[in-house]
Tab-separated table of C-alpha atoms in Angstrom:
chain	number	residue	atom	x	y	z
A	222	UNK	CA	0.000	0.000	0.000
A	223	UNK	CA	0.867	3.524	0.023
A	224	UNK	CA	0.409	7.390	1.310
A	225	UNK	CA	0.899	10.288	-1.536
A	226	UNK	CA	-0.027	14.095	-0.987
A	227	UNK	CA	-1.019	11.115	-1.069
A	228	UNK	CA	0.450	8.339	0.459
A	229	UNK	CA	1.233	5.096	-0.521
A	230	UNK	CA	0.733	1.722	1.734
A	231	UNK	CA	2.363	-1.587	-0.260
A	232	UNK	CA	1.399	-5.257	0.512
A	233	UNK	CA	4.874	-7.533	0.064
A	234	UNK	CA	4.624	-11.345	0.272
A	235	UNK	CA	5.464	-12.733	3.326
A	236	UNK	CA	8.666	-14.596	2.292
A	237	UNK	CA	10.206	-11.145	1.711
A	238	UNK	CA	10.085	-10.406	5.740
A	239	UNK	CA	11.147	-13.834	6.589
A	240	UNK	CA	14.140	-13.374	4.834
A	241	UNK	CA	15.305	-10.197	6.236
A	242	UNK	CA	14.700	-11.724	9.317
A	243	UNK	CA	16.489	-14.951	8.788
A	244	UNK	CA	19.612	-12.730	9.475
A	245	UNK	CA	18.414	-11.262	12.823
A	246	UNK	CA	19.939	-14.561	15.001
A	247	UNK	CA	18.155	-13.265	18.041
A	248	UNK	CA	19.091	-9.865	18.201
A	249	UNK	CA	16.710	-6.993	17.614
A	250	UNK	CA	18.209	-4.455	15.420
A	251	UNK	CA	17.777	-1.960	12.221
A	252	UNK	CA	18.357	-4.750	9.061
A	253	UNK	CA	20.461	-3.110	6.885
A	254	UNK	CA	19.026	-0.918	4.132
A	255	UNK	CA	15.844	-2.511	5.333
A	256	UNK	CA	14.823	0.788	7.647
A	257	UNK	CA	12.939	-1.070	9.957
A	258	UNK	CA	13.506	-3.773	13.331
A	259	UNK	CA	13.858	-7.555	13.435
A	260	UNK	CA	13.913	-9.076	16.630
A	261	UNK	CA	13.286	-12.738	18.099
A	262	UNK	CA	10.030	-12.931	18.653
A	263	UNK	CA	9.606	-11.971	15.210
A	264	UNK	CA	11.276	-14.361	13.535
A	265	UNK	CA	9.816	-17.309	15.720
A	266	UNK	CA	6.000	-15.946	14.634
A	267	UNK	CA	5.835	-15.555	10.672
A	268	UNK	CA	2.613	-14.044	11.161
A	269	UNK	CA	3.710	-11.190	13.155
A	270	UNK	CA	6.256	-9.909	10.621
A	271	UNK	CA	5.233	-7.228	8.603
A	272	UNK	CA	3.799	-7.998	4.758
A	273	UNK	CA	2.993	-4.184	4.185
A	274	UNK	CA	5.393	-1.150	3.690
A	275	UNK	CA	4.797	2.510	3.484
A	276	UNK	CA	5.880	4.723	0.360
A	277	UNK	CA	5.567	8.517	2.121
A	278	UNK	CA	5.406	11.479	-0.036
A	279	UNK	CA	7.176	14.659	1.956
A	280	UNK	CA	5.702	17.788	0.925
A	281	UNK	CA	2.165	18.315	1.946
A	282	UNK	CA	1.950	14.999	3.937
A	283	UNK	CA	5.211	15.085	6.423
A	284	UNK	CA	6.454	18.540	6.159
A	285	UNK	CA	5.515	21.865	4.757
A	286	UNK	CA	8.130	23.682	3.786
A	287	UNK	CA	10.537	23.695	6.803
A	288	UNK	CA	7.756	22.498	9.185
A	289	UNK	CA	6.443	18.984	10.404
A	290	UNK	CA	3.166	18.708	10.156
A	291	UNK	CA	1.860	17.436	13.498
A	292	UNK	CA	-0.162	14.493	12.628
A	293	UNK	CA	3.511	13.255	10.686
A	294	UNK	CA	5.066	13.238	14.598
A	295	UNK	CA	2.274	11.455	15.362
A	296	UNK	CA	1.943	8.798	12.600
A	297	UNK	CA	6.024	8.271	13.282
A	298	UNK	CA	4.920	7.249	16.799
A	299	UNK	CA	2.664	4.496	16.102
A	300	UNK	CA	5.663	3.506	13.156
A	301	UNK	CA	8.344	3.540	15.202
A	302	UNK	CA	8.724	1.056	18.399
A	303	UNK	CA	9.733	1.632	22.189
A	304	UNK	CA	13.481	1.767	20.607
A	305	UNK	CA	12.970	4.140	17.744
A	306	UNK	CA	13.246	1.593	15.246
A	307	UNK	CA	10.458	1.193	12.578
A	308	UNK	CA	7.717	-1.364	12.898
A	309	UNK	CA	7.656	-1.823	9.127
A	310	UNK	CA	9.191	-0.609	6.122
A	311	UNK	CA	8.998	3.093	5.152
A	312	UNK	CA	10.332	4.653	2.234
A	313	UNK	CA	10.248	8.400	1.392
A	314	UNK	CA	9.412	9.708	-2.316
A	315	UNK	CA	9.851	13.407	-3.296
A	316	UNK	CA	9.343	15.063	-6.385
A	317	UNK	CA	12.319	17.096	-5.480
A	318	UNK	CA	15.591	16.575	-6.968
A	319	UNK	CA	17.929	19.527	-6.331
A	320	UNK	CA	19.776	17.960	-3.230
A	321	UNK	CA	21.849	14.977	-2.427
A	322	UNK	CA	20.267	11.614	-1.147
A	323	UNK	CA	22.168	11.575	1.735
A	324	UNK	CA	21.104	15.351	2.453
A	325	UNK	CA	17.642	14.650	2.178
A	326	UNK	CA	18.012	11.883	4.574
A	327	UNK	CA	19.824	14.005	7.207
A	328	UNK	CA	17.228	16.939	6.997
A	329	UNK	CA	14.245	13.751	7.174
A	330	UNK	CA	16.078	12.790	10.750
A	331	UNK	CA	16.284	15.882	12.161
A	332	UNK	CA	12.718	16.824	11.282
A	333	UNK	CA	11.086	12.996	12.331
A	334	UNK	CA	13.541	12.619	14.852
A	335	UNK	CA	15.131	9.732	14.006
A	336	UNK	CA	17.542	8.019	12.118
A	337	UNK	CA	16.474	7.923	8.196
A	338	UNK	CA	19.051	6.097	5.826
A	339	UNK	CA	19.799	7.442	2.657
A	340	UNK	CA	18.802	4.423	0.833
A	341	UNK	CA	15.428	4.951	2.331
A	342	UNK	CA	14.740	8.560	0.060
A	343	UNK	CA	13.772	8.277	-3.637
A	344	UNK	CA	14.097	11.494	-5.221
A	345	UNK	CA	12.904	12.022	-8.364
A	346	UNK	CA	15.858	11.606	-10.155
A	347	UNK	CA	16.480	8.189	-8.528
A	348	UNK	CA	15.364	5.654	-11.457
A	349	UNK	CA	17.868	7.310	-13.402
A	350	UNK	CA	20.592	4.734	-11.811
A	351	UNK	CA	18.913	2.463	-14.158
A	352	UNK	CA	19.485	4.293	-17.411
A	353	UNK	CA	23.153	2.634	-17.988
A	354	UNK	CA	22.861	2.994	-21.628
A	355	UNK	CA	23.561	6.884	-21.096
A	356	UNK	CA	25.872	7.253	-18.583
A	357	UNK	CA	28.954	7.118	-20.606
A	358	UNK	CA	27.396	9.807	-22.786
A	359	UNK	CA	28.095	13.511	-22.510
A	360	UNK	CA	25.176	15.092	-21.183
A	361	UNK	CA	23.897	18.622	-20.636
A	362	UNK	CA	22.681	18.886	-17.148
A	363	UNK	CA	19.981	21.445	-16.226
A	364	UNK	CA	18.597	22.239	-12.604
A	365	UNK	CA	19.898	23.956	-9.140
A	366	UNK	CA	21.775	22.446	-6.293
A	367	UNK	CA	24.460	19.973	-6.437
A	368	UNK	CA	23.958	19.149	-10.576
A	369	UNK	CA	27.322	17.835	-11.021
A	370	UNK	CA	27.087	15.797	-7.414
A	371	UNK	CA	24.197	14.139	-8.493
A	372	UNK	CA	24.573	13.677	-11.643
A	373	UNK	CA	27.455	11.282	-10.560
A	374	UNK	CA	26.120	9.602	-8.289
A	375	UNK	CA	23.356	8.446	-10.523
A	376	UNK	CA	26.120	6.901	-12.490
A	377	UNK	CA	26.584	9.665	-15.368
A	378	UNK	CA	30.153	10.068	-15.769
A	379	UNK	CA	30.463	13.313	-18.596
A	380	UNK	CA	28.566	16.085	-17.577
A	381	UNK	CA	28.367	19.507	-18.790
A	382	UNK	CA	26.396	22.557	-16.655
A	383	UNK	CA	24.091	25.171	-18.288
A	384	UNK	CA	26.998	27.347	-16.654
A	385	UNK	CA	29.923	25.629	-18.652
A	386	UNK	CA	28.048	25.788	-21.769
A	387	UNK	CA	27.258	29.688	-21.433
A	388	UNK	CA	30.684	30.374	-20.727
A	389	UNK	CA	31.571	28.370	-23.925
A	390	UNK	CA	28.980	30.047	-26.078
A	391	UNK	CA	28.422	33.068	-24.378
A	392	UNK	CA	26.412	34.487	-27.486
A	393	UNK	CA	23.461	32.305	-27.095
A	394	UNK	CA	22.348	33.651	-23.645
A	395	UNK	CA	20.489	36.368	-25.083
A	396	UNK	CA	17.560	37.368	-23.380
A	397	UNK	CA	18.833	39.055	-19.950
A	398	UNK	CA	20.309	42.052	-21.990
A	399	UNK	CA	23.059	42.941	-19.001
A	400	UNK	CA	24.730	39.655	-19.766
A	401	UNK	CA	25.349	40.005	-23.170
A	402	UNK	CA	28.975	39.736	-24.350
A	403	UNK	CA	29.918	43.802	-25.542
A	404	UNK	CA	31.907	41.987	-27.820
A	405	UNK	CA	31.676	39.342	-30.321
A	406	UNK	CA	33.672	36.044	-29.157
A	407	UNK	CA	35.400	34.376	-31.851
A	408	UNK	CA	33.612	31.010	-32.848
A	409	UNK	CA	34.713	27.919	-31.133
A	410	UNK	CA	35.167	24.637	-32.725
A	411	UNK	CA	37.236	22.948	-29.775
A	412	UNK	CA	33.767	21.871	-27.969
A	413	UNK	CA	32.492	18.391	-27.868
A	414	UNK	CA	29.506	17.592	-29.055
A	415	UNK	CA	26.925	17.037	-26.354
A	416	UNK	CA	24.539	13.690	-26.808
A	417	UNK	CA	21.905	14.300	-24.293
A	418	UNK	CA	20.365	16.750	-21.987
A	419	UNK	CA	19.573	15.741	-18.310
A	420	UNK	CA	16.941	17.352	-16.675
A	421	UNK	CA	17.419	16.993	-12.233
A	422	UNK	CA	14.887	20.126	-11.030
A	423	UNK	CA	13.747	22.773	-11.946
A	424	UNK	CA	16.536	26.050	-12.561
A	425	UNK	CA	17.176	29.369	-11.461
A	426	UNK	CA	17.115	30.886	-14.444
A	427	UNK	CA	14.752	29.272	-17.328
A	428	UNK	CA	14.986	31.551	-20.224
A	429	UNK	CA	18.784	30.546	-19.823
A	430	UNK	CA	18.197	26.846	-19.800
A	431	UNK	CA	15.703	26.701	-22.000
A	432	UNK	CA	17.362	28.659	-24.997
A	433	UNK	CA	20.869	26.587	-24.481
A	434	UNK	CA	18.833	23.403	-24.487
A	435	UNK	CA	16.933	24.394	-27.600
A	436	UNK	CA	20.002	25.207	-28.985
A	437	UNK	CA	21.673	21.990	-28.456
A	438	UNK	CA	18.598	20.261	-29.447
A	439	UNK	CA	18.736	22.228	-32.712
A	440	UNK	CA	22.194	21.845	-33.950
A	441	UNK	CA	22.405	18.026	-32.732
A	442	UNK	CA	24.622	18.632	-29.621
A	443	UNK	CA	26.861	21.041	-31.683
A	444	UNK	CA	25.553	24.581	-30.410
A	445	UNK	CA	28.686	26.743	-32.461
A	446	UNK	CA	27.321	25.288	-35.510
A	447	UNK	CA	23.950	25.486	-37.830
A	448	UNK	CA	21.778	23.206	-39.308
A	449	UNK	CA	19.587	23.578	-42.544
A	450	UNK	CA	16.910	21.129	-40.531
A	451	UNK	CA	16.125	20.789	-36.960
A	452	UNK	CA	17.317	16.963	-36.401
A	453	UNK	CA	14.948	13.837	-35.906
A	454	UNK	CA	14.611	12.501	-33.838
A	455	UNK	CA	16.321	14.859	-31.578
A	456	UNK	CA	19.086	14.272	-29.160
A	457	UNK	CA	17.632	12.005	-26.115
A	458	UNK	CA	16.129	14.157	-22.990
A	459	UNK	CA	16.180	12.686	-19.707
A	460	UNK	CA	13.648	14.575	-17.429
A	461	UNK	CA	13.318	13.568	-14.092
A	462	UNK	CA	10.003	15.408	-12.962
A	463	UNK	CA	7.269	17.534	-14.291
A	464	UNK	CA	5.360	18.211	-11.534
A	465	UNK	CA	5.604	21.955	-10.640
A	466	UNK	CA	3.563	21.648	-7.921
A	467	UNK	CA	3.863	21.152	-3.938
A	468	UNK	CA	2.671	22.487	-0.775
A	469	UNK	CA	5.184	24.561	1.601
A	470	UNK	CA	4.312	27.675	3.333
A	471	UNK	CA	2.298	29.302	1.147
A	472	UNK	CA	-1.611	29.401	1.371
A	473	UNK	CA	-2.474	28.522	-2.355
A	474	UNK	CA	-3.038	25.410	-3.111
A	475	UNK	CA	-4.318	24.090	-6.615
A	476	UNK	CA	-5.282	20.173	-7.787
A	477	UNK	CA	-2.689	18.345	-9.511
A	478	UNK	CA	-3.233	14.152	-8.424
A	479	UNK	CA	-1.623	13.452	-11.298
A	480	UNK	CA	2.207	12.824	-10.321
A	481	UNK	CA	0.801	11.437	-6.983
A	482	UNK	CA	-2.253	9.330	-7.094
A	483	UNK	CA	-2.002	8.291	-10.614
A	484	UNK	CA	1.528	7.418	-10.176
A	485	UNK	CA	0.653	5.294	-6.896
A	486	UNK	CA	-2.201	3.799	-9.055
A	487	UNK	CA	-0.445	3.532	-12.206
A	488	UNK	CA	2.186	1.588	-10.301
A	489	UNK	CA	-0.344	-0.825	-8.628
A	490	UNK	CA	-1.282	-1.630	-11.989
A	491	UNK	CA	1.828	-2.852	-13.235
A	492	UNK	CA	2.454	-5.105	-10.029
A	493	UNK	CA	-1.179	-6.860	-11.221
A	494	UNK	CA	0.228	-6.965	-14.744
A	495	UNK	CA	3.011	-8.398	-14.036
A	496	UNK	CA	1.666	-11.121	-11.070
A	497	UNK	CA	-0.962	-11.948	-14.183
A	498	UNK	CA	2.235	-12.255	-16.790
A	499	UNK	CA	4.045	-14.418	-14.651
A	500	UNK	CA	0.933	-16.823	-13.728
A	501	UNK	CA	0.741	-17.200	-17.259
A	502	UNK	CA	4.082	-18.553	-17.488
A	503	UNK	CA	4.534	-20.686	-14.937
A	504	UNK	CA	1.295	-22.022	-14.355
A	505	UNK	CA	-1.343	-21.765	-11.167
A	506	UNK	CA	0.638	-24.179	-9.487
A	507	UNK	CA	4.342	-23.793	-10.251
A	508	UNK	CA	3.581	-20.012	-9.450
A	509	UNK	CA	4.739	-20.144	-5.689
A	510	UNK	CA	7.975	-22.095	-6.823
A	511	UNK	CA	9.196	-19.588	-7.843
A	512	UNK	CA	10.774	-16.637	-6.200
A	513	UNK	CA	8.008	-14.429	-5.620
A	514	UNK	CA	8.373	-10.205	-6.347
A	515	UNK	CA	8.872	-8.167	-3.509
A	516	UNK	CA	5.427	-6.064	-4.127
A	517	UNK	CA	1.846	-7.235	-4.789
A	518	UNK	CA	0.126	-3.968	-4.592
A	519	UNK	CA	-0.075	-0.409	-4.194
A	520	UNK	CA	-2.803	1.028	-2.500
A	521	UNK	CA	-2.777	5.220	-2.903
A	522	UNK	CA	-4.097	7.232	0.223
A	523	UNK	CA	-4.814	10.882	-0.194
A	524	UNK	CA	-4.270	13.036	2.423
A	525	UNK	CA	-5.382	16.678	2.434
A	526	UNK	CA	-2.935	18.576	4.281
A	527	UNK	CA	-0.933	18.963	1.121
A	528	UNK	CA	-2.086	20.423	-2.394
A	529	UNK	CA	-5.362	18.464	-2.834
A	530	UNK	CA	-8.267	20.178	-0.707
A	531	UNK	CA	-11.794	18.458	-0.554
A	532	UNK	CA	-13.213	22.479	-0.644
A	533	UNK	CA	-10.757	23.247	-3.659
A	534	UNK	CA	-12.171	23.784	-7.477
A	535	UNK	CA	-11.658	20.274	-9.144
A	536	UNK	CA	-11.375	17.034	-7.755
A	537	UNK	CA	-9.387	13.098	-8.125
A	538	UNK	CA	-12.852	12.508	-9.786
A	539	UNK	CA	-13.180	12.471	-14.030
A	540	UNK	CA	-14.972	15.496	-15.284
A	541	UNK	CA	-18.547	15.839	-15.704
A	542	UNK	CA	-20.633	15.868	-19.326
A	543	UNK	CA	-18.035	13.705	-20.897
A	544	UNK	CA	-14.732	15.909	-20.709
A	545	UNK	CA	-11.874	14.959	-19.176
A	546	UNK	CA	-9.439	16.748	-16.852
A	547	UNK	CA	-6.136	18.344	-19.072
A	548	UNK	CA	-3.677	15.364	-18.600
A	549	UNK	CA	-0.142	16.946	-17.369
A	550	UNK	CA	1.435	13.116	-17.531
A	551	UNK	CA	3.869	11.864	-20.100
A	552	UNK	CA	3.127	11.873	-23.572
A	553	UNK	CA	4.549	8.086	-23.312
A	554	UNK	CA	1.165	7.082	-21.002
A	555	UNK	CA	-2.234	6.600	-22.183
A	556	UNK	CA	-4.295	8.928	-19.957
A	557	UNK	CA	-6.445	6.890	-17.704
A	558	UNK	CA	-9.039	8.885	-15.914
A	559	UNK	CA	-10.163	5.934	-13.473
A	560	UNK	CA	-6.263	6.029	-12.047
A	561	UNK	CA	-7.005	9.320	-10.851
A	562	UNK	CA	-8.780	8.651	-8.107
A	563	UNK	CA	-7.100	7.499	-4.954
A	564	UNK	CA	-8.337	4.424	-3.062
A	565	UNK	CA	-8.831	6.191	0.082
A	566	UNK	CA	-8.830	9.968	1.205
A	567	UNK	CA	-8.196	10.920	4.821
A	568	UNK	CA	-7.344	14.683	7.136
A	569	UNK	CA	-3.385	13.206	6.879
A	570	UNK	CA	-1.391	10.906	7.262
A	571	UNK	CA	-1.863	10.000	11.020
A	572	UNK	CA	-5.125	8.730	9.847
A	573	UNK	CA	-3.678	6.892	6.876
A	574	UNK	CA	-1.535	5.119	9.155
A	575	UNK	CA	-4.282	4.011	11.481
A	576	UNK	CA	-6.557	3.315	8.353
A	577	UNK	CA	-3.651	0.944	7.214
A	578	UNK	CA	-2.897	-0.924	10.559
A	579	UNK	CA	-6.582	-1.717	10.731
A	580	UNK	CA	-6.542	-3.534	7.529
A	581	UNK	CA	-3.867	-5.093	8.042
A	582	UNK	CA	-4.460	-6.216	11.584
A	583	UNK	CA	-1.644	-4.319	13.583
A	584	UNK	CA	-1.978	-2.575	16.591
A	585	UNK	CA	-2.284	1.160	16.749
């Protein structure tokens, strides 16, 4: 299952505990990029290990902006036990991506008040660890904070900054007049060509971005040069989030389910596609030889102390008369307006935590 600005709560199979506690030998203690205890008694009853998870958003459901939100101190006491350990497994999820992983989880500890593991965040950027086909490439990287940082630690090993580029071809930042060149540079040919553009957060300054990345989109990672045509298809873009919404301080929140809940649902759906795919091959029976996957389900909670509002204009809910809401998801998915809706709404995610030990038969 899951909790997403929402929230998301996700069943696991059993055998997935069991093994993590295998390793305990008696001892109760934090397992190892687990994020959550294993003691004795545990591991002697299968039945009281856990076979759920959470998947926490951060904005709008644990924090906002620099403060906890109170009913996040006191969800985090019925997860954690009397040795401030985690009863189950919790992972954070964030839409942000302009800090390190290991930042994020030190700013997460001293806000919860205790210890969160970096291997416990996902930022946004996070799946890109799996895109191994471009990390040898040479990449433009676009965002704020720690680009370089990050971009290395997701495995990219030849990156170039909006900054470097300007400062290579200072003629194409046009648009801010007081940082145009008073003098023509002479024309550089000594620049290798870029082969993608990596996209980790929003920037500081767009019009600069976006003109540079148009640019090397246009002349096919070569921005000293022309082209007659515009090349297709283009040079690969990797963007990491397009979500421009979250809840901090400010008092103005708008709609937008659609990174959240239909992510969370959109995900659920897969882990059915898949369980269906691999009955199909194996066969009812030979199923449970196998090893089983780690998730079952996904189960998307919407709380409303972030950007949703139950009072707002708009809704999780497909619009009325036969129109449907403006899709803001990737042009890759199929818009789905059922996956819009989340399974359950609550006040926050105290209540989503109590709503998901009840179901699951744990005690508050």
């Amino acid at each position: 299952m899951a909790v997403f600005g929402s929230f998301s709560a996700v069943a696991a199979v059993p055998w997935l505990w069991r093994r993590i506690a295998h390793g305990a030998v008696g001892l109760r203690r934090l397992c190892p990029g687990k994020g959550y205890a294993v003691g004795l008694a545990q591991v002697r009853t299968a039945q009281s290990l856990p076979t759920f998870g959470f998947l926490l958003d951060i904005d709008g459901v644990l924090v906002r902006g620099h403060r906890v939100i109170p009913a996040a101190l006191d969800a985090f006491r019925r997860l954690l036990n009397a040795q401030g350990q985690l009863r189950v497994p919790v992972v954070f999820v964030t839409n942000a991506g302009n800090i390190l992983q290991d930042s994020k989880a030190q700013e997460l500890s001293a806000l919860l008040g205790f210890k969160v593991e970096p291997d416990q965040v996902i930022l946004s950027h996070s799946p890109m660890k799996l895109f191994s086909q471009y990390h040898g490439k040479r990449m433009l990287v676009s965002g704020q904070g720690p680009l370089v940082e990050n971009a290395r630690e997701l495995g990219f090993k030849n990156v170039v900054t909006v900054d470097e580029l300007r400062t290579a071809f200072p003629v194409l930042d046009m648009v801010d007049l007081q940082r145009r060149p008073k003098t023509t540079p002479l024309p550089r040919n000594d620049f290798p060509a870029i082969e993608g553009v990596l996209l980790l957060g929003e920037p500081v300054r767009w019009e600069t971005s976006l003109q540079l990345i148009m640019d090397v989109l246009l002349s096919d990672g070569n921005p000293g040069t022309g082209l007659a045509m515009a090349p297709y298809p283009h040079l690969p873009v990797l963007a990491s989030n397009m979500d421009l919404l979250w809840m901090a301080e400010a008092k103005m929140p708008s709609d937008n389910p659609m990174s959240d809940v239909y992510g969370a649902n959109l995900f659920h759906r897969y882990l059915q596609m898949a369980q269906h795919d691999r009955a199909k091959e194996l066969g009812a029976g030979d199923l449970w030889k196998q090893r089983p996957s780690a998730a079952q389900s996904c189960t998307s909670i919407l709380v409303c102390t972030g950007v949703y509002s139950p009072k707002a204009l708009g809704s999780t809910e497909p619009a009325q008369d036969g129109e449907e809401p403006p899709f803001h998801g990737h042009r890759d998915f199929s818009f789905s307006p059922e996956l819009m809706e989340a399974s359950h709404i609550v006040n926050d995610v105290d209540e989503a935590v109590r709503l998901v030990f009840h179901q699951e038969g744990w005690a508050l």
